[in-house]
Each structure stands twice: as structure tokens, then as C-alpha cells.
Coordinates of C-alpha atoms and ligand atoms in Angstrom, one line a residue:
X1 CA -2.9 -18.0 0.0
X2 CA -5.4 -18.7 1.5
X3 CA -6.7 -16.9 4.8
X4 CA -8.9 -19.4 6.4
X5 CA -9.7 -17.5 9.2
X6 CA -10.3 -14.8 12.0
X7 CA -10.3 -14.4 15.6
X8 CA -10.0 -11.3 17.8
X9 CA -10.7 -9.9 20.5
X10 CA -11.8 -6.2 21.6
X11 CA -10.4 -4.1 18.1
X12 CA -12.5 -1.6 17.3
X13 CA -16.0 -1.9 17.9
X14 CA -15.3 -6.1 17.4
X15 CA -15.5 -7.4 21.7
X16 CA -14.8 -11.0 19.9
X17 CA -15.0 -12.8 16.5
X18 CA -14.1 -15.2 15.2
X19 CA -15.0 -14.9 11.1
X20 CA -14.1 -18.2 8.4
X21 CA -13.2 -17.9 4.8
X22 CA -14.4 -19.4 1.9
X23 CA -10.9 -19.4 -1.2
X24 CA -13.4 -17.5 -3.9
X25 CA -15.3 -13.5 -2.9
X26 CA -16.3 -13.1 0.2
X27 CA -18.9 -10.8 0.4
X28 CA -19.0 -9.0 4.2
X29 CA -22.1 -7.9 3.9
X30 CA -23.5 -4.9 6.5
X31 CA -24.9 -1.5 7.6
X32 CA -22.6 1.7 7.7
X33 CA -20.8 1.6 11.1
X34 CA -20.7 -2.9 11.9
X35 CA -17.5 -3.2 11.7
X36 CA -16.6 -3.9 8.1
X37 CA -13.5 -1.9 7.1
X38 CA -12.2 -2.7 11.0
X39 CA -12.5 -6.2 10.1
X40 CA -10.2 -5.7 7.1
X41 CA -8.2 -3.6 9.3
X42 CA -7.2 -5.6 11.2
X43 CA -7.1 -8.5 8.2
X44 CA -4.0 -6.4 6.9
X45 CA -2.3 -5.5 10.0
X46 CA -0.5 -9.1 9.6
X47 CA -0.1 -8.2 5.7
X48 CA 1.8 -4.8 7.0
X49 CA 2.3 -4.5 10.3
X50 CA 0.3 -1.7 11.3
X51 CA -3.0 -0.3 10.4
X52 CA -3.4 0.7 7.5
X53 CA -5.7 3.9 8.9
X54 CA -2.2 5.1 9.9
X55 CA -3.2 5.0 13.8
X56 CA -0.9 4.0 16.4
X57 CA -1.8 0.1 18.1
X58 CA -4.1 2.2 21.0
X59 CA -6.3 3.1 18.6
X60 CA -7.6 0.1 17.8
X61 CA -8.3 -1.1 21.3
X62 CA -12.3 -1.3 21.9
X63 CA -13.0 1.8 24.0
X64 CA -12.8 1.2 28.0
X65 CA -10.9 -2.4 27.3
X66 CA -6.9 -2.1 28.1
X67 CA -5.5 -4.6 25.1
X68 CA -6.5 -5.9 21.8
X69 CA -5.7 -9.2 20.1
X70 CA -5.5 -11.1 16.8
X71 CA -4.6 -13.9 14.7
X72 CA -4.9 -14.9 11.6
X73 CA -4.6 -18.4 10.1
X74 CA -4.0 -19.3 6.9
X75 CA -2.5 -21.5 3.9
X76 CA 0.5 -21.0 2.2
X77 CA 3.8 -22.5 1.2
X78 CA 2.1 -25.2 1.5
X79 CA 0.8 -25.7 4.8
X80 CA -1.1 -23.9 7.0
X81 CA 0.9 -21.4 8.7
X82 CA 0.0 -18.6 12.3
X83 CA 0.9 -15.1 12.6
X84 CA -1.0 -13.3 15.8
X85 CA -0.7 -10.5 17.8
X86 CA -1.5 -8.7 21.3
X87 CA -1.3 -5.6 22.5
X88 CA -1.6 -4.8 25.3
X89 CA -1.2 -1.5 27.2
X90 CA 1.6 -0.4 25.3
X91 CA 2.6 -3.7 25.3
X92 CA 3.5 -5.4 21.8
X93 CA 3.6 -9.6 21.4
X94 CA 3.6 -11.2 17.9
X95 CA 4.3 -14.8 16.7
X96 CA 4.3 -17.0 14.1
X97 CA 3.6 -20.5 14.5
X98 CA 3.1 -20.1 18.1
X99 CA 6.9 -19.0 18.2
X100 CA 7.8 -15.1 19.2
X101 CA 9.4 -13.1 16.8
X102 CA 10.8 -9.9 17.9
X103 CA 11.3 -7.4 15.2
X104 CA 7.7 -6.5 13.5
X105 CA 10.0 -7.1 9.9
X106 CA 9.7 -10.5 11.4
X107 CA 6.2 -10.6 10.8
X108 CA 6.2 -8.9 6.8
X109 CA 6.2 -11.5 3.8
X110 CA 4.4 -14.3 4.9
X111 CA 1.1 -13.2 4.9
X112 CA 0.4 -11.2 1.4
X113 CA -2.4 -9.2 0.7
X114 CA -3.4 -6.0 -1.3
X115 CA -5.6 -3.7 -0.4
X116 CA -8.3 -0.9 -1.9
X117 CA -9.2 1.2 0.3
X118 CA -11.5 4.4 -0.8
X119 CA -8.5 6.5 0.8
X120 CA -6.3 5.2 -2.6
X121 CA -9.0 7.5 -4.8
X122 CA -6.7 9.8 -3.9
X123 CA -3.9 7.6 -5.9
X124 CA -5.0 9.6 -8.9
X125 CA -6.4 12.7 -8.1
X126 CA -4.2 13.5 -5.0
X127 CA -0.9 15.3 -4.5
X128 CA 2.4 13.5 -5.7
X129 CA 2.6 12.6 -2.1
X130 CA 0.3 9.5 -2.7
X131 CA 1.1 8.0 -5.6
X132 CA 5.1 7.5 -4.5
X133 CA 3.5 5.9 -1.2
X134 CA 1.5 3.6 -3.6
X135 CA 4.7 2.4 -5.0
X136 CA 6.5 2.4 -1.8
X137 CA 4.2 0.1 -0.2
X138 CA 4.0 -2.1 -3.5
X139 CA 7.5 -2.5 -3.4
X140 CA 8.2 -2.7 0.1
X141 CA 5.6 -6.4 0.0
X142 CA 8.6 -7.5 -3.0
X143 CA 11.7 -6.5 -1.7
X144 CA 12.4 -6.1 1.8
X145 CA 15.9 -4.0 0.8
X146 CA 13.8 -1.3 -0.4
X147 CA 12.3 0.0 2.9
X148 CA 15.7 0.0 4.9
X149 CA 16.6 2.5 1.1
X150 CA 14.4 4.5 2.0
X151 CA 14.8 5.5 5.1
X152 CA 18.2 5.2 4.8
X153 CA 17.7 8.2 2.3
X154 CA 14.9 9.9 4.4
X155 CA 18.0 9.9 6.9
X156 CA 20.3 12.5 4.8
X157 CA 17.7 14.2 3.0
X158 CA 17.4 15.9 6.0
X159 CA 20.8 15.8 7.6
X160 CA 21.1 17.7 3.8
X161 CA 18.9 20.0 4.4
X162 CA 19.4 21.0 7.8
X163 CA 22.9 22.2 6.2
X164 CA 21.4 24.0 4.0
X165 CA 18.4 25.3 5.8
X166 CA 22.0 26.5 8.1
X167 CA 23.4 27.8 5.3
X168 CA 20.7 29.9 4.5
X169 CA 19.9 31.4 6.9
X170 CA 24.3 32.5 6.7
X171 CA 25.5 30.9 9.2
X172 CA 28.6 28.2 9.4
X173 CA 27.8 24.7 8.0
X174 CA 31.4 22.4 6.0
X175 CA 31.1 22.3 2.4
X176 CA 33.2 18.8 2.9
X177 CA 30.2 17.8 5.1
X178 CA 27.0 19.3 2.3
X179 CA 29.2 16.8 -0.5
X180 CA 29.8 14.2 1.1
X181 CA 25.5 13.8 2.2
X182 CA 25.1 14.6 -1.9
X183 CA 26.7 12.0 -2.3
X184 CA 25.3 9.1 -0.1
X185 CA 21.7 10.6 -1.2
X186 CA 22.8 10.2 -5.6
X187 CA 23.4 6.6 -4.2
X188 CA 20.3 6.1 -2.9
X189 CA 19.0 7.6 -5.1
X190 CA 19.8 5.3 -7.8
X191 CA 18.5 2.3 -6.1
X192 CA 15.1 3.7 -5.6
X193 CA 14.7 5.1 -8.6
X194 CA 15.1 1.9 -10.8
X195 CA 13.1 0.3 -8.3
X196 CA 10.8 2.1 -8.7
X197 CA 10.9 2.3 -12.9
X198 CA 11.5 -1.8 -12.3
X199 CA 7.4 -1.5 -10.7
X200 CA 6.4 0.8 -13.0
X201 CA 7.0 -2.0 -16.4
X202 CA 6.0 -4.7 -13.8
X203 CA 2.9 -3.6 -13.4
X204 CA 2.1 -2.1 -16.7
X205 CA 2.2 -6.1 -17.8
X206 CA -1.4 -5.9 -16.0
X207 CA -3.2 -2.7 -15.0
X208 CA -4.1 -2.0 -19.1
X209 CA -5.1 -5.3 -19.0
X210 CA -8.0 -4.1 -15.7
X211 CA -8.5 -1.0 -17.4
X212 CA -9.6 -2.4 -20.5
X213 CA -11.6 -4.1 -20.2
X214 CA -12.7 -2.6 -17.0
X215 CA -13.9 0.2 -19.7
X216 CA -15.5 -1.9 -22.7
X217 CA -12.3 -1.2 -25.0
X218 CA -12.8 2.1 -24.8
X219 CA -9.7 3.3 -22.7
X220 CA -6.2 2.5 -23.0
X221 CA -4.1 3.1 -19.3
X222 CA -0.4 3.9 -19.6
X223 CA 1.7 4.0 -16.8
X224 CA 5.6 5.5 -16.7
X225 CA 8.0 7.3 -14.1
X226 CA 8.2 11.1 -14.2
X227 CA 10.9 13.1 -12.6
X228 CA 13.7 16.0 -13.2
X229 CA 16.2 13.7 -13.6
X230 CA 16.0 11.6 -16.8
X231 CA 18.2 8.2 -16.8
X232 CA 17.3 4.3 -17.3
X233 CA 20.6 3.1 -16.5
X234 CA 22.8 3.1 -12.6
X235 CA 25.1 5.0 -14.2
X236 CA 22.6 7.5 -16.1
X237 CA 20.5 8.5 -13.5
X238 CA 23.8 9.0 -11.2
X239 CA 25.3 11.3 -13.5
X240 CA 22.1 13.1 -14.0
X241 CA 21.5 13.1 -10.6
X242 CA 25.3 14.3 -9.2
X243 CA 25.0 16.9 -12.9
X244 CA 21.7 18.7 -11.2
X245 CA 23.5 19.0 -8.0
X246 CA 26.6 20.4 -9.0
X247 CA 24.6 22.9 -11.4
X248 CA 21.3 23.9 -8.6
X249 CA 23.9 24.5 -5.8
X250 CA 23.8 28.0 -5.4
X251 CA 19.8 27.6 -5.6
X252 CA 19.6 25.3 -3.2
X253 CA 21.2 27.5 -1.3
X254 CA 18.7 30.4 -1.6
X255 CA 16.4 27.6 -1.3
X256 CA 17.5 26.2 1.9
X257 CA 16.6 22.9 0.8
X258 CA 17.2 19.5 -1.4
X259 CA 15.9 21.0 -4.6
X260 CA 16.1 16.6 -6.0
X261 CA 15.6 13.9 -4.9
X262 CA 13.3 10.4 -5.4
X263 CA 10.4 12.7 -2.8
X264 CA 9.8 14.7 -6.1
X265 CA 8.5 12.4 -8.2
X266 CA 6.1 11.0 -9.1
X267 CA 3.9 8.2 -11.1
X268 CA 1.9 10.2 -14.5
X269 CA -1.2 7.9 -15.3
X270 CA -2.7 8.6 -18.6
X271 CA -5.7 7.1 -20.0
X272 CA -5.4 7.9 -23.9
X273 CA -2.8 9.5 -23.9
X274 CA -4.7 12.6 -21.2
X275 CA -3.9 12.7 -18.3
X276 CA -5.2 11.7 -14.9
X277 CA -4.4 13.3 -12.3
X278 CA -6.7 16.3 -14.1
X279 CA -9.6 14.9 -16.1
X280 CA -10.8 11.3 -14.9
X281 CA -14.1 11.2 -13.3
X282 CA -15.3 9.6 -10.5
X283 CA -15.5 6.4 -12.0
X284 CA -12.8 6.1 -14.2
X285 CA -10.7 6.7 -10.7
X286 CA -12.0 4.1 -8.9
X287 CA -11.7 1.6 -12.2
X288 CA -7.8 3.8 -12.5
X289 CA -7.0 2.2 -9.3
X290 CA -8.9 -1.1 -9.1
X291 CA -7.1 -1.8 -12.3
X292 CA -3.8 -1.7 -10.4
X293 CA -4.7 -2.9 -7.5
X294 CA -5.7 -6.2 -9.1
X295 CA -2.0 -5.5 -10.8
X296 CA -0.4 -5.1 -7.6
X297 CA -1.7 -8.6 -6.5
X298 CA -0.1 -10.1 -9.8
X299 CA 3.2 -8.5 -9.7
X300 CA 3.4 -9.6 -6.0
X301 CA 1.6 -13.6 -7.5
X302 CA 4.6 -13.8 -10.9
X303 CA 7.1 -12.9 -8.0
X304 CA 6.3 -14.9 -4.9
X305 CA 4.3 -17.5 -6.2
X306 CA 1.6 -17.1 -4.4
X307 CA -1.8 -15.6 -5.0
X308 CA -1.7 -12.3 -2.9
X309 CA -5.2 -12.5 -0.7
X310 CA -7.7 -9.5 -2.0
X311 CA -9.1 -6.5 0.5
X312 CA -11.4 -4.5 -1.1
X313 CA -13.1 -2.3 0.8
X314 CA -16.6 -0.3 -0.6
X315 CA -14.5 -0.9 -4.4
X316 CA -18.5 -1.6 -6.0
X317 CA -20.3 2.0 -5.1
X318 CA -20.2 4.0 -8.0
X319 CA -19.3 1.5 -10.9
X320 CA -21.8 0.8 -13.2
X321 CA -23.3 -2.9 -14.0
X322 CA -20.8 -4.0 -16.1
X323 CA -17.0 -3.2 -14.5
X324 CA -19.4 -4.6 -11.4
X325 CA -19.1 -8.3 -12.9
X326 CA -15.8 -7.4 -14.5
X327 CA -14.1 -6.8 -11.0
X328 CA -16.4 -9.8 -9.5
X329 CA -15.8 -12.4 -11.6
X330 CA -12.2 -11.8 -12.3
X331 CA -11.5 -11.9 -8.5
X332 CA -14.2 -15.4 -8.9
X333 CA -10.7 -17.8 -8.3
X334 CA -9.4 -15.8 -6.6
X335 CA -10.0 -15.9 -2.5
X336 CA -11.4 -11.9 -1.5
X337 CA -13.0 -9.9 1.0
X338 CA -15.1 -7.3 -0.1
X339 CA -17.6 -5.3 2.5
X340 CA -20.7 -4.0 1.3
X341 CA -23.9 -2.0 1.7
X342 CA -26.4 -4.2 -0.2
X343 CA -26.5 -7.6 -1.9
X344 CA -24.1 -8.9 -4.3
X345 CA -26.3 -11.2 -7.4
X346 CA -23.6 -11.2 -9.5
X347 CA -21.6 -13.9 -8.2
X348 CA -21.4 -16.7 -6.4
X349 CA -19.6 -14.9 -2.8
X350 CA -19.9 -17.0 0.9
X351 CA -21.7 -13.9 2.7
X352 CA -21.4 -12.6 6.2
X353 CA -23.7 -10.7 8.1
X354 CA -21.8 -7.8 10.2
X355 CA -23.7 -6.5 12.4
X356 CA -22.4 -3.9 15.7
X357 CA -19.6 -6.7 14.9
X358 CA -20.6 -9.7 14.9
X359 CA -20.1 -12.1 12.4
X360 CA -22.5 -14.6 11.2
X361 CA -22.5 -16.6 8.5
X362 CA -25.7 -16.0 5.4
X363 CA -27.6 -18.1 2.8
X364 CA -28.1 -15.9 0.6
Ligands
LIG1 P1 -19.7 1.8 6.2 O1 -20.1 1.0 5.7 O2 -20.0 3.0 6.5 O3 -18.3 1.4 6.2 P2 -17.9 -0.5 8.3 O4 -19.1 -1.3 8.9 O5 -17.1 -0.2 7.4 O6 -18.6 1.1 7.9 P3 -16.0 0.9 10.7 O7 -15.5 1.9 9.9 O8 -15.8 -0.8 10.6 O9 -17.5 0.5 9.8 O10 -16.5 0.9 11.8 C1 -17.3 0.0 12.4 C2 -17.9 1.0 13.6 O11 -16.4 1.2 15.4 C3 -17.9 2.3 14.0 O12 -19.1 3.2 14.4 C4 -16.7 2.7 14.5 O13 -17.1 4.1 15.7 C5 -16.8 2.5 15.7 N1 -15.1 1.9 16.8 C6 -14.0 2.7 15.9 N2 -12.9 2.3 16.6 C7 -13.5 2.2 17.6 C8 -12.3 2.0 18.7 N3 -11.6 1.9 19.3 N4 -14.1 1.6 19.8 C9 -14.6 1.0 19.4 N5 -15.5 0.9 18.6 C10 -15.1 1.7 17.4
LIG2 MG1 -16.6 1.4 5.7

């Protein structure tokens, strides 16, 4: 997959732009607050269907304007394609290769990108929710039904919790209804657990390799799924949850919420068998996240046969020379758009200077 161009109007501080990218490494070079992250946000819109900064479309509109438009042109599935997104006063129009698509989900799965954002550093030391989000987003890119299962899980969980809350307050609740929600919850937990375990196995084929090279052979990264329910097969997981809910009913009625489920699981990351949640240094955190992100792209490539576009926001700060050099050389043959405040000298890169929302190709 090769991103050829981005054309945007009134997107955040970008009044108007037409940026052309080359295969290999592209550097968006500029001082702070010039529009580098905004450009990546605009591109990633087409991979995720919404902003990675988790805001509504309205906030993406340039101050003083009523709407924005953006279009990417890219080469994938052996042909040139376009995706466009227009927002105007609350109304949206999305097109794929010129034809309008109704649902955002119909726009997804065509342009694939892996994003590294400094917010992802929370993946290592942040709450388990950050790591579950990482798994949820990465798996959704490969398995569309995962999103539906996950939405179903949240809906069932809310309903079940509502009943348990009533029970806790001493109000009437229907025992049969609770049982029905429990059975449905178990089904969704089985699907989600198996999908997450499978993804962790896939990503474990690549991420430790990057971590080993990033750390000069010193650090061994291991990934494991952490759950109160132990099981590797659908039957084992189903039995584990069913038993846990049976045994824990009294506690759940007291607590007024569900005490078991995939919303309590975690991705355990260790370096040389020590948990990174408590001990990793700044540089190690960044390296672990980078290793995971590079691996995310490789899993995507193995799965769909296309190399995704890597969008690396502010990836190089806090990394020593060796680690920087490793990343840039590993990415040399994969299209990567990296933002930076400083010139990057160690790699042949196409440099685009970013000044006040304007993008100018530059000879370096
Ligand atoms: P840094 O190196 O600090 O990360 P950056 O080049 O990545 O900087 P961006 O995050 O892209 O900077 O933001 C550039 C500017 O866009 C900021 O000054 C921000 O205030 C501005 N901005 C954000 N949203 C809007 C908007 N809706 N309309 C106009 N400008 C906006
Ligand atoms: Mg930025």
C-alpha cells in the first residue's frame, strides 16, 4: 500500500494543502504547533473512520469555518484508489473511488495504516484499559466482526450491571433475566478472549525481534494475555466463565456490578521476565511501544497481503542514536510518514517542510 497524496481544506490549522508522498520514509519537518500531527490525524481518519485524538468531527474544522474536506489517493489491491471525507455543518459525505458510501464501516479496511502517537506510550505504564484498547483497535482492523462482538459485549454488560445494581439496592430483579444476560455475556467473552489470544500469538512472532534489535540484543520482550479465567479453547473459557459467575453470584449482588468479563483483562508485557508496568524507563517504554507498532504492521501485512502505511508521530525523541538508526533503517522499505522538529540525517528521506499549516517539499 502506498499513500500518494493528501488534499485537504479547512482541516484544523490546514487552510488548504496538497501533499505528495514517496514510497519509503517521508519526514514532516517543522517547529512546534505548525500542523505536523494535524496532517497525520487527517490521513489516519481514512484508516479508523474517526480522529485518533478522539474528538468529534466538528473539532476538526478550522476555526471560523463550517466544514472541512479531505481526500487521499493511494495504491492498493494493484490499483490506484481514492477515499474522501467531507463534513459540513453536521452533515457527512464519504466516498470511495468516487462513489458515495453510506456507513463509515464501508469506508474502512481499504486504506490501512499503523499509527504511533506519543499518547500510545501510556500503553506500557497506563491503566489496563490502554492495553485493551490497543488490542481492540488492532484486532478490529483485521476482523470486522470483532467490533460487533465487542459492541454486543458492552451492551450485555450494561444490562447485566443494571440488574445487579437494582439487586444491590434491594429492588426487584428477575433471576431468569440475569441468567439470560450471563449466558450471553459468556458467549461474547469467549469470542473476544479467543480473538485477543490469537492476536497476541501473532504479534509475538514479530515484536520481540524488534525489541531485541532495538536494545542491542539485551532485552527480551514477552507478551501474555492476563485474565481471571484460564483457558485456551472455547470450551475451557466458556466453562471457566460459567463457573466463575455461578460461584461469584453472591459477591456480584453485593457489589452491584459484574466482577468477571473481558473488560477486566490485561495484556502483560515483560522485558527479561520483569513486568514493564512498574519498571520500564522512558526509552524502554518508547521502544516497547515501537516494537509493538512495527509488529502490528507486520501482522496486518501477513493477514491482508499489503504493507500498511506507518504514521509515526514524534517517534524519535528520547531515543538514543542506535535506536533511532534501527527504526529508520527497518522502515526504509516501508512507506513511513514521520514527524520531526529536527532534521533526520541518517536516512534517505523525502522531506516536507511544515510551516503554519503549509506543506512544502524541500531538498535537504
Ligand atoms: P508539535 O511539534 O508541537 O507536536 P505539530 O506541528 O504537530 O506540533 P499540531 O498538533 O499539528 O502541531 O497543531 C498545529 C496547530 O493547529 C496548533 O497551534 C493548534 O492550536 C492548531 N489547531 C488545532 N485545531 C485547530 C482548529 N480546529 N482550527 C485551527 N487551528 C487548530
Ligand atoms: Mg505534533
